[in-house]
Amino acid sequence: SVLDNILVGRKLHSKANFFEVAFQLPRALKEEKQNREKCEEIIKFLEIENIKNTPVGKLPYGLQKKVELGRALATEASVLLLDEPMAGMNVEEKRDMCRFILKVNDELGTTIVLIEHDMGVVMDISDRVVVLDYGKIIGDDVPDKVRSDKKVIDAYLGVAHD
């Protein structure tokens, strides 16, 4: 289910050992309760309460990606590396994911490092953009400056060089 999937992200916070979990000893039960509460908060934050008991494999692709974001949030990391979180999404799904990425940054204060090939999305939601061309940095600035950088334009429009 969605809830179980997001709970996986909480495992790194677990202190209870195998025997405490197996025999449902107090520490394990307390951790389980705390982890479920945290995951319920994340589910509410992502506005997916209505699907929390649904098997993730039965969800549309965009919602599956939102569950992945929820699992990442469950780790409570101060920095999230999102590798092409919008790959394969339609325009509406991308818009929704952008909204939540911005919400994570604005409301939770989480730094987002976004690897994405949709330059429109990158330029719309980023404070700073670093552009790589064959592993080499060719642009590093605020979106408006990167957008008008000749090296970046050449690389993304495929300008031939002699």
XYZ file of C-alpha atoms in Angstrom:
162
model
C 0.000 0.000 0.000
C 0.957 3.659 -0.207
C 1.323 3.806 3.580
C 3.571 0.725 3.660
C 5.715 2.170 0.875
C 6.254 5.441 2.719
C 6.944 3.547 5.952
C 9.995 2.007 4.251
C 11.567 5.468 4.332
C 11.296 5.481 8.127
C 13.362 2.302 8.597
C 16.558 4.304 8.884
C 15.157 5.916 12.051
C 14.393 2.563 13.722
C 16.404 1.695 16.798
C 14.487 -1.427 17.803
C 16.356 -4.644 17.094
C 15.048 -7.807 15.456
C 13.883 -9.398 18.732
C 12.108 -6.254 19.932
C 10.217 -6.135 16.648
C 9.539 -9.887 16.473
C 8.192 -10.032 20.023
C 6.494 -6.639 19.787
C 8.313 -5.246 22.780
C 7.512 -1.709 23.990
C 10.298 0.127 22.137
C 9.343 -1.493 18.830
C 5.654 -0.724 19.346
C 6.418 2.892 20.266
C 8.610 3.328 17.170
C 5.978 1.759 14.931
C 3.345 4.166 16.269
C 5.645 7.192 15.805
C 6.622 6.090 12.297
C 3.000 5.594 11.260
C 2.077 9.029 12.614
C 4.936 10.637 10.669
C 3.870 8.814 7.499
C 0.271 9.937 7.984
C 1.561 13.539 8.148
C 3.473 13.028 4.900
C 0.421 11.497 3.225
C -1.647 14.505 4.282
C 1.116 16.902 3.124
C 1.123 15.223 -0.312
C -2.699 15.249 -0.419
C -2.974 11.501 -1.019
C -5.077 10.479 2.000
C -7.721 8.945 -0.262
C -5.254 6.373 -1.664
C -3.184 5.531 1.422
C -4.380 1.906 1.499
C -4.150 1.364 -2.263
C -1.427 -0.915 -3.659
C 1.129 1.369 -5.330
C 1.285 -0.835 -8.437
C -2.378 -0.068 -9.146
C -1.843 3.703 -9.144
C -1.312 5.897 -12.204
C 2.326 6.721 -12.902
C 2.144 10.301 -11.586
C 0.786 9.124 -8.235
C 3.466 6.429 -8.024
C 6.078 9.174 -8.377
C 4.361 11.160 -5.626
C 4.584 8.087 -3.362
C 8.315 7.922 -4.149
C 8.603 11.548 -3.048
C 6.739 10.638 0.142
C 9.158 7.793 0.843
C 12.069 10.210 0.393
C 10.409 12.711 2.742
C 10.009 9.974 5.348
C 13.793 9.891 5.750
C 13.662 13.501 7.013
C 16.816 14.307 5.064
C 17.846 17.965 4.895
C 18.774 17.524 1.212
C 16.894 15.437 -1.362
C 18.458 14.391 -4.652
C 15.636 13.914 -7.145
C 16.830 12.192 -10.306
C 14.377 12.927 -13.114
C 11.278 12.833 -10.905
C 9.118 13.956 -13.827
C 10.386 11.578 -16.502
C 7.468 10.024 -18.365
C 4.867 12.354 -16.875
C 2.243 14.274 -18.789
C 1.926 18.058 -18.439
C -0.655 17.891 -15.642
C 1.400 15.374 -13.636
C 4.521 17.536 -14.060
C 2.650 20.605 -12.854
C 1.461 18.687 -9.795
C 4.942 17.331 -9.027
C 6.457 20.822 -9.397
C 3.934 22.136 -6.894
C 4.962 19.523 -4.347
C 8.690 19.976 -4.930
C 8.263 23.695 -4.272
C 6.072 22.940 -1.247
C 8.757 20.619 0.190
C 11.343 23.364 -0.203
C 9.147 26.227 1.039
C 7.294 24.587 3.927
C 9.773 21.965 5.118
C 12.965 23.871 4.320
C 14.382 20.863 2.502
C 17.039 21.606 -0.096
C 16.270 19.951 -3.417
C 18.940 18.949 -5.914
C 16.992 18.275 -9.092
C 18.326 16.390 -12.091
C 15.864 16.959 -14.901
C 15.951 17.193 -18.690
C 12.796 19.291 -19.045
C 14.432 22.715 -19.160
C 11.094 24.503 -18.834
C 10.433 22.776 -15.525
C 13.980 23.400 -14.315
C 13.844 27.099 -15.155
C 10.405 27.532 -13.564
C 11.118 25.995 -10.160
C 14.842 26.486 -9.534
C 16.649 29.162 -7.544
C 19.946 28.183 -9.136
C 20.674 26.138 -12.256
C 23.831 24.221 -13.112
C 23.975 22.944 -16.697
C 26.262 20.099 -17.717
C 27.333 19.220 -21.232
C 29.096 15.857 -21.424
C 29.985 16.108 -17.735
C 31.414 19.624 -17.945
C 29.731 22.621 -16.289
C 28.756 25.119 -18.973
C 26.321 27.224 -16.955
C 25.886 28.018 -13.262
C 23.658 30.917 -12.243
C 20.067 32.004 -11.668
C 17.604 30.628 -14.240
C 17.236 33.840 -16.282
C 20.980 34.154 -16.810
C 21.453 30.469 -17.627
C 18.517 30.581 -20.048
C 20.252 33.288 -22.105
C 23.808 31.887 -21.862
C 25.243 31.255 -25.352
C 27.051 28.034 -24.339
C 23.848 26.628 -22.864
C 21.791 27.611 -25.906
C 24.380 26.078 -28.252
C 24.496 22.823 -26.267
C 20.723 22.419 -26.108
C 19.972 23.510 -29.648
C 22.745 21.336 -31.038
C 24.760 24.070 -32.756
C 27.599 22.579 -34.806
C 31.136 23.679 -34.005
C 33.981 23.745 -36.540
